Short mmCIF file of C-alpha atoms (C1' of nucleotides) in Angstrom, two decimals:
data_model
loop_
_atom_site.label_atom_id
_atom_site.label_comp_id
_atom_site.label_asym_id
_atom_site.label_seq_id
_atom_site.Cartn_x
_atom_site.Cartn_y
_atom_site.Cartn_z
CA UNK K 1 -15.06 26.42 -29.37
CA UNK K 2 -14.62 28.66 -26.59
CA UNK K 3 -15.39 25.62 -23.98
CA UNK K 4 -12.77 23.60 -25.53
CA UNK K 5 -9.92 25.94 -25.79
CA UNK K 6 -10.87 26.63 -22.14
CA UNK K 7 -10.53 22.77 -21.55
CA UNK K 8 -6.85 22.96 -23.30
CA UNK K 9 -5.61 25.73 -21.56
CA UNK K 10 -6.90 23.89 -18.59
CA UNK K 11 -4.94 20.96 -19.94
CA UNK K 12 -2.01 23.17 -20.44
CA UNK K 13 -2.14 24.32 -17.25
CA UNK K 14 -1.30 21.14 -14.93
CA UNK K 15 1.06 20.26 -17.73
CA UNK K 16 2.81 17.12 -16.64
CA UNK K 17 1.52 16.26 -13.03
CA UNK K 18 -2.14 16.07 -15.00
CA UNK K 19 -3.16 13.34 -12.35
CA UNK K 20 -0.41 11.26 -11.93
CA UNK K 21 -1.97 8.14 -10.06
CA UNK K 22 -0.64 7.32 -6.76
CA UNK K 23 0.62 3.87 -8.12
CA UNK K 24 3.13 5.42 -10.16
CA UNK K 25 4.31 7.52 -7.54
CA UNK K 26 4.16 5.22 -5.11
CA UNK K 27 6.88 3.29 -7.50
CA UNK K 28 9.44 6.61 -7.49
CA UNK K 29 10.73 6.15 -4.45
CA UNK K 30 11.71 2.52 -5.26
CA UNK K 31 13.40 3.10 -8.57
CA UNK K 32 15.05 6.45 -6.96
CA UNK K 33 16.52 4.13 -4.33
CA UNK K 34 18.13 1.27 -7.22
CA UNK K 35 19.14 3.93 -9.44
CA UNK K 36 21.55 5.32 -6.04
CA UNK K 37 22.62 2.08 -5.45
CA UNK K 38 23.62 1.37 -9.12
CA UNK K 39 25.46 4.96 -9.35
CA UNK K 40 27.02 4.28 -5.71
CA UNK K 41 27.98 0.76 -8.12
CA UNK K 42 29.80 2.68 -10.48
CA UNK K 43 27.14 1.72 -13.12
CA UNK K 44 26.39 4.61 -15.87
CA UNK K 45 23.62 3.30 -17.89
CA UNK K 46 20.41 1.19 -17.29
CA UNK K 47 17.89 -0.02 -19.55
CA UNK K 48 14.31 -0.55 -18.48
CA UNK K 49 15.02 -4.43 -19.38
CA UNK K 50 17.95 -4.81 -17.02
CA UNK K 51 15.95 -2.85 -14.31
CA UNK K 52 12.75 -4.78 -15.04
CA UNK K 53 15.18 -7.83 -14.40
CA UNK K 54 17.02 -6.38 -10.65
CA UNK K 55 13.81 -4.99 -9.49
CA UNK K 56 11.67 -7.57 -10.48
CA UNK K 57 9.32 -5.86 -12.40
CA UNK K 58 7.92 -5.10 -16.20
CA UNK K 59 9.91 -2.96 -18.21
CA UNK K 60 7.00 -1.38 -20.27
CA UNK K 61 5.80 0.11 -16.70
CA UNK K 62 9.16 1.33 -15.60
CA UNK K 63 9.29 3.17 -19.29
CA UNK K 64 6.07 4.29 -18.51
CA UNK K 65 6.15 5.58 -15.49
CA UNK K 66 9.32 7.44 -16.50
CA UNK K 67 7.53 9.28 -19.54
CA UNK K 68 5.27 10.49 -17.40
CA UNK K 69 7.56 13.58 -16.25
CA UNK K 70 9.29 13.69 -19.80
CA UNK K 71 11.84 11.32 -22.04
CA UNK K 72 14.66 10.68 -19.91
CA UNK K 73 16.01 7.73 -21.77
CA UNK K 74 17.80 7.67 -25.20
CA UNK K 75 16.30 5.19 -27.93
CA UNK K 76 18.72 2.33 -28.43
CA UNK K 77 20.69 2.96 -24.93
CA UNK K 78 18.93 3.47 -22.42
CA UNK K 79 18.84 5.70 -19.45
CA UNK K 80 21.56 8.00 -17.96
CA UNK K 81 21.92 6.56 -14.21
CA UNK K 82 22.94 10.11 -13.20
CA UNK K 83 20.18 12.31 -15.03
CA UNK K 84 17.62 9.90 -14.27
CA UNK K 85 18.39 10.37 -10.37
CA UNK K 86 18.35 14.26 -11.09
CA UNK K 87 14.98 14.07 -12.54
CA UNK K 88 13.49 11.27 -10.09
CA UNK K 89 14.68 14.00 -7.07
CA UNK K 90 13.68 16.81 -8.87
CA UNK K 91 10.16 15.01 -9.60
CA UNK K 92 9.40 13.78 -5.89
CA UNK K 93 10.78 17.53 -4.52
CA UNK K 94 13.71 16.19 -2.78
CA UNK K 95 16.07 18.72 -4.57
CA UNK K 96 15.20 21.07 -1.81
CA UNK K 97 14.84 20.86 1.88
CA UNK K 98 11.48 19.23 3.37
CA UNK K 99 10.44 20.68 7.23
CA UNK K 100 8.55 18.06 8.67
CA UNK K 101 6.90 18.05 12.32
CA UNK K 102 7.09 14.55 14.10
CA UNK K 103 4.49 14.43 16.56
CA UNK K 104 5.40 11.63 19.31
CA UNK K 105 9.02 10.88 21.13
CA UNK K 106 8.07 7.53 22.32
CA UNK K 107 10.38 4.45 20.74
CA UNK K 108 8.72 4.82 17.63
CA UNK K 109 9.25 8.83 17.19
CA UNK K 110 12.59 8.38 18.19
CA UNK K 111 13.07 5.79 15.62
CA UNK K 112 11.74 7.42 13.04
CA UNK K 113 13.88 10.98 13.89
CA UNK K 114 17.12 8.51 13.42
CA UNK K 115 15.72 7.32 10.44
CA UNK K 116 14.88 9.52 8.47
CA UNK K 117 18.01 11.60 9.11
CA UNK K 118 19.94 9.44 7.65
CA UNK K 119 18.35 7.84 4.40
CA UNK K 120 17.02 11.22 3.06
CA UNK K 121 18.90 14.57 3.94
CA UNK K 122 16.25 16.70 2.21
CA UNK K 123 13.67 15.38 4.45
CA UNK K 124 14.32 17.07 7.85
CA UNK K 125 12.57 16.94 10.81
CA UNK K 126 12.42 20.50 12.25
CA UNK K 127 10.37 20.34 14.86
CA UNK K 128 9.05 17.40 17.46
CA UNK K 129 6.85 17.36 19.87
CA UNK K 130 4.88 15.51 22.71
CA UNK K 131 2.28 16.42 25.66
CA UNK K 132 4.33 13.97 28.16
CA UNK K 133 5.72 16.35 31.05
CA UNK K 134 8.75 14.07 31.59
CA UNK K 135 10.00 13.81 27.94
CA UNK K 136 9.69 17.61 27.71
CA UNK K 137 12.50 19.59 26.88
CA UNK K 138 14.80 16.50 26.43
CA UNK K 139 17.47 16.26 23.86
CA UNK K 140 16.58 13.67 20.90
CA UNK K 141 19.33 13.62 18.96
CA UNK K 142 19.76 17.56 17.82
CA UNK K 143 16.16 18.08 18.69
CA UNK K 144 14.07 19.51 21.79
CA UNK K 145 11.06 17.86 22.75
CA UNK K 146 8.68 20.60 22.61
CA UNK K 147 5.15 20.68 24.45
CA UNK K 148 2.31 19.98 21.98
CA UNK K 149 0.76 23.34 22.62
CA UNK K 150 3.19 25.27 20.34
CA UNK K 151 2.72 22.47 17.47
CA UNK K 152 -0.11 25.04 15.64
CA UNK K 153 1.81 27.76 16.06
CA UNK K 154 5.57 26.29 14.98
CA UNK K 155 4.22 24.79 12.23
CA UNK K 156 2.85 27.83 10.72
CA UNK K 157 5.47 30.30 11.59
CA UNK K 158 8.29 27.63 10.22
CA UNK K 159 5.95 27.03 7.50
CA UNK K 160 6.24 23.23 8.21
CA UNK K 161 4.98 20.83 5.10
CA UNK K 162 5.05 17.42 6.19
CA UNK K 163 3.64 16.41 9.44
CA UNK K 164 4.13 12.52 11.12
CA UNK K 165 2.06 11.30 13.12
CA UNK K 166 3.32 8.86 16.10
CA UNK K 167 1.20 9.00 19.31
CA UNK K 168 -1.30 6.48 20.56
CA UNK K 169 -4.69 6.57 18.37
CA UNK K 170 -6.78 7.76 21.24
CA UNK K 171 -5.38 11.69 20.64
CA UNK K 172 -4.24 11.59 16.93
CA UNK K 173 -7.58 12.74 15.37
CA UNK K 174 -6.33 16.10 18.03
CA UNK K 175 -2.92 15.42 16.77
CA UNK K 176 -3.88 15.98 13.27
CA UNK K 177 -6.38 18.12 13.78
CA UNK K 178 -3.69 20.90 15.04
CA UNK K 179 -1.50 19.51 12.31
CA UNK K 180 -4.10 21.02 10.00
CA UNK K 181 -4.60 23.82 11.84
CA UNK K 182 -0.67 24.94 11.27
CA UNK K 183 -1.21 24.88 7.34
CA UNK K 184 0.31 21.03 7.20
CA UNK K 185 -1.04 19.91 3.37
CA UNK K 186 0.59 16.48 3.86
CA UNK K 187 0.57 14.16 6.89
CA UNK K 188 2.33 10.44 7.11
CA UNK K 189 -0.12 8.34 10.05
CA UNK K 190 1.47 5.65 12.28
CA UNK K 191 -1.55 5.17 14.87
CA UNK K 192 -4.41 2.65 13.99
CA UNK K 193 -7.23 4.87 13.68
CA UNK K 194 -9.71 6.24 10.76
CA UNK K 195 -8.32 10.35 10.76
CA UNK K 196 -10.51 12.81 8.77
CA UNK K 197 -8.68 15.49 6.88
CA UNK K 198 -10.07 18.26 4.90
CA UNK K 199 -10.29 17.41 1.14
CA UNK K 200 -7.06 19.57 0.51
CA UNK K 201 -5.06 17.73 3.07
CA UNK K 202 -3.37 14.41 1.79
CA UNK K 203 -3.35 11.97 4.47
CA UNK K 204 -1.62 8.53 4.26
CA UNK K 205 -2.12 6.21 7.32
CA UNK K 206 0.23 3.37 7.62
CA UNK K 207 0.22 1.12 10.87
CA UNK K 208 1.95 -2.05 11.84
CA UNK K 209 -1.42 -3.55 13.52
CA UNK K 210 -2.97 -3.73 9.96
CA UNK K 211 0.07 -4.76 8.21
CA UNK K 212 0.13 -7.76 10.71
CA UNK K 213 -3.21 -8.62 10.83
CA UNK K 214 -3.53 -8.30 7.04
CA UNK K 215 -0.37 -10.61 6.73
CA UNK K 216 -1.78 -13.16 9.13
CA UNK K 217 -4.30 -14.38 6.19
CA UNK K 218 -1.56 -15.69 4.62
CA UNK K 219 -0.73 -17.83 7.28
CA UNK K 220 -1.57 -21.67 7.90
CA UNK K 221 -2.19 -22.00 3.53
CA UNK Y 1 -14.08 -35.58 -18.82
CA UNK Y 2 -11.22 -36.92 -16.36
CA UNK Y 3 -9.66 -33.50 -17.28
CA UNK Y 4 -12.85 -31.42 -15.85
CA UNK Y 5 -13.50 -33.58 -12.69
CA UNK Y 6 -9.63 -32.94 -12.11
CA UNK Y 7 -10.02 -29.08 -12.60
CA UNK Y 8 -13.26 -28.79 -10.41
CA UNK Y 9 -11.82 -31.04 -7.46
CA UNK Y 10 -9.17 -28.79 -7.52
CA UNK Y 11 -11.59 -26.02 -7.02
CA UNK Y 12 -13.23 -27.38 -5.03
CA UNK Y 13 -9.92 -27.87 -2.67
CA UNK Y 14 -9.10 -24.47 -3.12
CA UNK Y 15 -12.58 -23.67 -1.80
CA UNK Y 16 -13.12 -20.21 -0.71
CA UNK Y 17 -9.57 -18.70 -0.59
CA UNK Y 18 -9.94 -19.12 -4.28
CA UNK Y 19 -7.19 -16.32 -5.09
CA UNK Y 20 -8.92 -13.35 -3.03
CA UNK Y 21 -7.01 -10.06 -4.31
CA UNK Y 22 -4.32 -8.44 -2.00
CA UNK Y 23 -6.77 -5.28 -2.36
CA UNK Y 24 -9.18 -7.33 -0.37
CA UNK Y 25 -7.22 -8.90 1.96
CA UNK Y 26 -5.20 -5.53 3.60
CA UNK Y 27 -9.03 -4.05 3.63
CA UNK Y 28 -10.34 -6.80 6.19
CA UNK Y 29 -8.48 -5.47 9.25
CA UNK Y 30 -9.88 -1.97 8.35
CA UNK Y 31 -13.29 -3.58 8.86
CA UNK Y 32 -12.48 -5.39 11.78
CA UNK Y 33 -10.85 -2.33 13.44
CA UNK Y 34 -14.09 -0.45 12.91
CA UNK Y 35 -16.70 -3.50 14.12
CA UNK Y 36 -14.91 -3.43 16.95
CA UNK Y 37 -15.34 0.04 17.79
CA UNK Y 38 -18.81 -0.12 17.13
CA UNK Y 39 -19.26 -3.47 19.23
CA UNK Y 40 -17.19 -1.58 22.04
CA UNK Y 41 -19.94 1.30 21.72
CA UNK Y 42 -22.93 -0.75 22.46
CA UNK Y 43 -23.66 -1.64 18.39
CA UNK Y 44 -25.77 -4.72 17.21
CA UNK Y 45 -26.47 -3.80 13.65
CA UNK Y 46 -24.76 -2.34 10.82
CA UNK Y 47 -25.65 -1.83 6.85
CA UNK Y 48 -23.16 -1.40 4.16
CA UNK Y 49 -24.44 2.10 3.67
CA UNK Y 50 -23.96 3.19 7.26
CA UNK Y 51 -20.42 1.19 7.34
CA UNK Y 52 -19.55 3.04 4.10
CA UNK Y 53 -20.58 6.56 5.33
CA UNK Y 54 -18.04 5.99 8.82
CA UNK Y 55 -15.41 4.43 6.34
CA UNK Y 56 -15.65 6.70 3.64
CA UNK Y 57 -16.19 3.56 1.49
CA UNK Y 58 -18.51 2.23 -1.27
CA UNK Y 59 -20.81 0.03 0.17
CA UNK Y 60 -21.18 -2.33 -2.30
CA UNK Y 61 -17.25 -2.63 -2.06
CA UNK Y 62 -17.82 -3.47 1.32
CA UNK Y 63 -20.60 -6.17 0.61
CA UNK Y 64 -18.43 -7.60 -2.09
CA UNK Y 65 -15.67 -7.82 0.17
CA UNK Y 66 -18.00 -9.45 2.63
CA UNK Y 67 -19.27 -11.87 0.27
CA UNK Y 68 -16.20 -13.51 -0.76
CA UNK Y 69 -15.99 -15.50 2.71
CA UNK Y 70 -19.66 -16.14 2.53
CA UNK Y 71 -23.05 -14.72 3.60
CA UNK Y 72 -23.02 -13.01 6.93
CA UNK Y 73 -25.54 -10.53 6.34
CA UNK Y 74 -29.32 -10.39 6.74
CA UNK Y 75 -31.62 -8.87 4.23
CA UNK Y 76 -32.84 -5.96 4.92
CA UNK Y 77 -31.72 -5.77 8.08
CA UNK Y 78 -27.57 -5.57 7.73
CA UNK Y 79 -24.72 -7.10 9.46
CA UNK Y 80 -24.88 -8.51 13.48
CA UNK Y 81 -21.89 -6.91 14.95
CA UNK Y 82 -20.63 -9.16 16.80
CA UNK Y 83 -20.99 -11.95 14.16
CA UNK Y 84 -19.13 -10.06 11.81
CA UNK Y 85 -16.43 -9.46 13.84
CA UNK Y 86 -15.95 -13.30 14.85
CA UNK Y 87 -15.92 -14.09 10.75
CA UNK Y 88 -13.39 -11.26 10.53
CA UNK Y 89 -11.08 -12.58 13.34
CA UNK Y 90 -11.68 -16.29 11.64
CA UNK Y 91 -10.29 -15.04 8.33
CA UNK Y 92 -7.47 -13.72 9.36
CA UNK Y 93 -6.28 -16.41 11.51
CA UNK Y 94 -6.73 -14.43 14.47
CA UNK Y 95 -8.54 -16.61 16.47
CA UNK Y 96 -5.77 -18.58 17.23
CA UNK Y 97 -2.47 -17.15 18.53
CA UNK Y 98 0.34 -16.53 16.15
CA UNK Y 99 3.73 -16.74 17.00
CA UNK Y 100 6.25 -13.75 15.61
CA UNK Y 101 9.96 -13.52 15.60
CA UNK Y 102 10.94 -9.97 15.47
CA UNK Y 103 14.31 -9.38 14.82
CA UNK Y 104 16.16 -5.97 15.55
CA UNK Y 105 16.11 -4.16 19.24
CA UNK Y 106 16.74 -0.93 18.51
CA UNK Y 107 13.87 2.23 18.93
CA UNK Y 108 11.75 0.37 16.00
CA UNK Y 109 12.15 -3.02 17.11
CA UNK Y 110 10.93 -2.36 20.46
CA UNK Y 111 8.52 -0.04 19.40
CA UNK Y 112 6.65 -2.88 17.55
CA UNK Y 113 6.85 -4.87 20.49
CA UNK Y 114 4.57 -2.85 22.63
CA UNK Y 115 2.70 -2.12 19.89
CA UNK Y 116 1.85 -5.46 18.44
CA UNK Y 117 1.31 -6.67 22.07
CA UNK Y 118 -0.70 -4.19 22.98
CA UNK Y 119 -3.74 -4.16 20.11
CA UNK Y 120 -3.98 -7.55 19.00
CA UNK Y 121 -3.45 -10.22 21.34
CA UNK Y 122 -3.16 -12.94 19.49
CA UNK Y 123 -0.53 -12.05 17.48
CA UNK Y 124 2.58 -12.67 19.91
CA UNK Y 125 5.96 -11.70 19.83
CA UNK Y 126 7.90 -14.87 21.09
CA UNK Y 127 11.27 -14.24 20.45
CA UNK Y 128 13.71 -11.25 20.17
CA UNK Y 129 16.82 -11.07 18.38
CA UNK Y 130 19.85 -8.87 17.42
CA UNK Y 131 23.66 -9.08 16.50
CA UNK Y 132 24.49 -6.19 19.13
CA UNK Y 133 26.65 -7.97 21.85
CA UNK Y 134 25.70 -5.23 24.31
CA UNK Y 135 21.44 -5.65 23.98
CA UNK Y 136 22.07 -9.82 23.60
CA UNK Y 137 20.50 -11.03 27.19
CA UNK Y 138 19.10 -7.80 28.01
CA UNK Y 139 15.03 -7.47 28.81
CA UNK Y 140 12.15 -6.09 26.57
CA UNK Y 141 9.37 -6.17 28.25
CA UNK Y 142 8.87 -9.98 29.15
CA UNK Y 143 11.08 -10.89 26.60
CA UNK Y 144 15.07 -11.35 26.72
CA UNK Y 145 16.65 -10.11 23.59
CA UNK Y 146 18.63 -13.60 21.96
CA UNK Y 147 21.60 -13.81 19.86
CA UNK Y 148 20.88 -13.42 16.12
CA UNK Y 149 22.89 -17.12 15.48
CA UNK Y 150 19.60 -18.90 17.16
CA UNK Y 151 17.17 -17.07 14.93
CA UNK Y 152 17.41 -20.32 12.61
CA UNK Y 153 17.31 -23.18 14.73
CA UNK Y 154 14.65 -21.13 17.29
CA UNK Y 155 12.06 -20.02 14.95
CA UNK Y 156 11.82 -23.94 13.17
CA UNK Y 157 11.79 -25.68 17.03
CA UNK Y 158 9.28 -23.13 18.10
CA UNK Y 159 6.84 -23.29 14.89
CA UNK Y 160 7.41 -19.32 14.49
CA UNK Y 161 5.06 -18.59 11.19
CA UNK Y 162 5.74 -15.23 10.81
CA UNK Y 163 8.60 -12.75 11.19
CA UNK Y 164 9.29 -8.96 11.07
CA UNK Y 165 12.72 -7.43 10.22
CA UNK Y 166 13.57 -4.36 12.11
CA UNK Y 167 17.37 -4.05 11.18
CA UNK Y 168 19.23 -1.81 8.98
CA UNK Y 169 19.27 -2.24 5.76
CA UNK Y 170 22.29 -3.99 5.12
CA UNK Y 171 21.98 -6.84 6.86
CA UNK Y 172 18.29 -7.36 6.20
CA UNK Y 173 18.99 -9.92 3.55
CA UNK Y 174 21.28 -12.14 6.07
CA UNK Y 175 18.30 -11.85 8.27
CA UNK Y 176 15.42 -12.80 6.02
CA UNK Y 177 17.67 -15.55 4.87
CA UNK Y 178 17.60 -16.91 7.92
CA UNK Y 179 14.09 -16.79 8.59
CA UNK Y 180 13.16 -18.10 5.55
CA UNK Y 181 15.78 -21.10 6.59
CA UNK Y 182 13.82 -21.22 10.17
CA UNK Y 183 10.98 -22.00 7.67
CA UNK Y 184 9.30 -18.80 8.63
CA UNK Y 185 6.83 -18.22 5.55
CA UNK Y 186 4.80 -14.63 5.92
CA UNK Y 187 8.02 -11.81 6.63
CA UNK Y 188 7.15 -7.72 7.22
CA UNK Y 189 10.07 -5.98 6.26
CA UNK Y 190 10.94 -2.77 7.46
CA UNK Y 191 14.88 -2.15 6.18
CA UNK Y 192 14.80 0.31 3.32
CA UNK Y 193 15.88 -2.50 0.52
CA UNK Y 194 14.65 -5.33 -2.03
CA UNK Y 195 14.91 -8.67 -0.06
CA UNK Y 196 14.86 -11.69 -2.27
CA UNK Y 197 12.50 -14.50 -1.25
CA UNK Y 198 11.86 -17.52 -2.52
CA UNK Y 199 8.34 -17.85 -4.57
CA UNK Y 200 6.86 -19.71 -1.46
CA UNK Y 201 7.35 -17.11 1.05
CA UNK Y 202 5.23 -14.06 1.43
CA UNK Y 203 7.39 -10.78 1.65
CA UNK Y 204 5.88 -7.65 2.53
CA UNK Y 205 7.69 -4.42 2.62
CA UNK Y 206 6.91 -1.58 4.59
CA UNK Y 207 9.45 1.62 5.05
CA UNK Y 208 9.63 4.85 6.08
CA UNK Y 209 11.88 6.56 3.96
CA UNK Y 210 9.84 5.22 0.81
CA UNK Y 211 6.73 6.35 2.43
CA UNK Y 212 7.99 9.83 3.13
CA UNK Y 213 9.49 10.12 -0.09
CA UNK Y 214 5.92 9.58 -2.42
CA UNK Y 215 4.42 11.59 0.15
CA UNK Y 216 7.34 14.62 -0.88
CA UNK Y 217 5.53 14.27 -4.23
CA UNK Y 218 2.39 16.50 -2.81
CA UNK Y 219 4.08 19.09 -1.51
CA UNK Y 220 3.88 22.14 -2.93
CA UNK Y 221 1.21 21.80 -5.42
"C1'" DT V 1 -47.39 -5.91 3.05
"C1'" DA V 2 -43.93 -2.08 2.32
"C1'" DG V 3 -39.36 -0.69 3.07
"C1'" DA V 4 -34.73 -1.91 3.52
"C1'" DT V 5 -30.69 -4.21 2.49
"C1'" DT V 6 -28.13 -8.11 1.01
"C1'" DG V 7 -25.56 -10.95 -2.50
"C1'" DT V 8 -24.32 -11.00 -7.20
"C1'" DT V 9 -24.17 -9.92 -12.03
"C1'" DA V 10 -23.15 -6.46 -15.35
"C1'" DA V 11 -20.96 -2.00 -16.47
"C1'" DT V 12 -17.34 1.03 -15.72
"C1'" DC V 13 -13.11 2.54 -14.61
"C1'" DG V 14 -8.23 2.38 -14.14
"C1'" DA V 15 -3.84 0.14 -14.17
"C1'" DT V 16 -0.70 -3.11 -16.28
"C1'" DT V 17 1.30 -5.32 -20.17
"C1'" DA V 18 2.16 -6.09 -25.12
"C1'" DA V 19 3.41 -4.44 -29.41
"C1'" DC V 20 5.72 -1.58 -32.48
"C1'" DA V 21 7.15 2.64 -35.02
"C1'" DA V 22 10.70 5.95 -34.23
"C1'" DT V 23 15.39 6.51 -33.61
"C1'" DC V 24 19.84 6.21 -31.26
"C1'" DT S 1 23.85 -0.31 -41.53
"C1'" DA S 2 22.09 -3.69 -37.91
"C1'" DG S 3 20.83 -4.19 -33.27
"C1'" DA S 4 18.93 -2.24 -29.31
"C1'" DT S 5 15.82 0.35 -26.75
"C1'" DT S 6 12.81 4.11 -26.04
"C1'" DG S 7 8.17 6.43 -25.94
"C1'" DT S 8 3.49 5.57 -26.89
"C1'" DT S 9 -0.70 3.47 -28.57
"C1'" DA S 10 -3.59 -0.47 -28.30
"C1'" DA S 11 -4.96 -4.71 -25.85
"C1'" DT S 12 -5.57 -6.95 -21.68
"C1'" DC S 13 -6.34 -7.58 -17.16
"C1'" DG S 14 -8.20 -6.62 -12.71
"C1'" DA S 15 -10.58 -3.86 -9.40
"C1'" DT S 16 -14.34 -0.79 -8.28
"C1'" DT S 17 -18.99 0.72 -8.68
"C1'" DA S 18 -23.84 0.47 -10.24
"C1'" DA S 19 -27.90 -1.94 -10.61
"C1'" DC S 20 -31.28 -5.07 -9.26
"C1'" DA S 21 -33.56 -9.51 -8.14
"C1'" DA S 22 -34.02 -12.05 -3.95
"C1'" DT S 23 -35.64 -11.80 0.55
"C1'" DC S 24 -35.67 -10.41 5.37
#
DNA sequence: TAGATTGTTAATCGATTAACAATC
DNA sequence: TAGATTGTTAATCGATTAACAATC
């Protein structure tokens, strides 16, 4: 008895994001970006059918996916375009701002500093850096490149969350490494190489080598 | 008994690439990043168990992977290095050059240009493109940057299989379009947005903001 | 031969889809 | 009320992992 209400409170305890798999949240970011374009349409109401349909997906996993974080919908109608982006920002944390490190201010840096700006205020890069002596105290857009030495050190005392990775493999294990060092929980990965994290670090590595290559199966069939 | 002999000799066409799961296929230039890191080290032999250890894998997920293009280990012994990584290179076409159309040169575009250039030789970049009168004729490296209206006609006249769309978002569709018309059939997409293929063309999509975005999810918990 | 490791089948785990009672 | 659609449970599908006979 007293093992199981321990398990419940346990239970009670992580409440809704009780292991959420990555799939599902993987899908958020998708059905965040429809439901904007649907409100920017003028569109009030959506049914899982009619977004199955658009997004080219099943409607019992949109549902699904949605009662995970609660029951956003209303039987017979469907869901509220406006609450559901409300809860879909609220869910993913982009109802507040984001301070994110971008390590790297070669093309692909630079790229990403222009993108992300613009698709996602709440997501703001704070701080970037690089070890190249020329690039240096340049201006990237409303940014200073700062030397790589104070990345520990700025990330901690700006209490930075998100760190990006965009250097050449052979130093992003160091990269990340200091990234870790600075208290940075969660770190995107654009270099081609197997990093190692601490188990409370969540580390996603996505690089355009693998993507190709893994792509190039399909080819010739 | 015409029916069977039908079914197996269409098994028998489809041979080994008998439906291998996406799962498998995006893990095979992990593996082939790795063997050659180990090759470049002075390796001969590997096992499952030591591959899974370095990969943070299950090794019998890694034989089963394996196994699925045949038997190229020994008993006992393990893998031969340098045989695996010619099977590897085989399977995903990479033992032959492929030739790319990468469209958009702004900070991304050219980013993946050096990139793609620089770790994986046989996948080439052979043509450049973008709408932007003032980059039209200018260099990229060894490439000259061409007028998106000869993406169509260049990419069928050149036998371009695959091509990777670097633009913003709202022209992405006008650009895969075109591709797809060039009869370009294996497309990364980078643009933020759903792009509409038809059912023979394989569309993979790839972007930051999404990334960042499921990433947000972790923060703060 | 003894020890090691593959290739493969069976067991498990997890994610997707179908079905339907509840209810707007 | 009748029709529509959610939220959720059950069924299905697919992917991962364990186990082990075959064999180097």
């Amino acid at each position: 008895m007293v093992n199981m209400s321990q398990h419940m409170e346990r239970d009670y305890g992580l409440e809704k994001d009780d292991k959420i798999s990555n799939s599902v949240i993987r899908r958020l970011p998708v059905y965040l970006r429809h439901v904007q374009t649907l409100r920017a349409a003028g569109i009030q109401t959506i049914s899982s059918q009619q977004m199955g349909v658009q997004l080219d997906m099943n409607p019992a996993q949109i549902r699904k996916d949605f009662a995970y974080f609660g029951e956003f919908g209303r039987k017979g109608v469907g869901y509220d375009i406006e609450y559901l982006e409300h809860m879909l920002l609220q869910i993913l944390h982009l109802d507040r701002q984001i301070g994110v490190a971008l390590v790297g201010a070669g093309h692909l840096g630079i790229a990403l500093s222009n993108y992300a700006r613009f698709q996602s205020e709440r997501i703001t890069i704070m701080a970037l850096f690089d070890n190249d002596p020329v690039k240096i105290g340049t201006h990237i857009g409303d940014l200073i490149v700062q030397d790589m030495k104070f990345l520990r050190e700025q990330c901690h005392d700006r209490n930075i969350e998100m760190g990006i990775i965009a250097v050449p493999a052979a130093v992003a294990q160091d990269v990340c490494d200091r990234l870790v060092e600075g208290q940075v929980r969660v770190i995107l990965n654009f270099a081609p190489t197997n990093l190692r994290v601490p188990k409370h670090v969540i580390l996603r590595t996505t690089d355009f080598t693998t993507e190709l290559q893994a792509l190039a199966y399909y080819i010739a069939r």
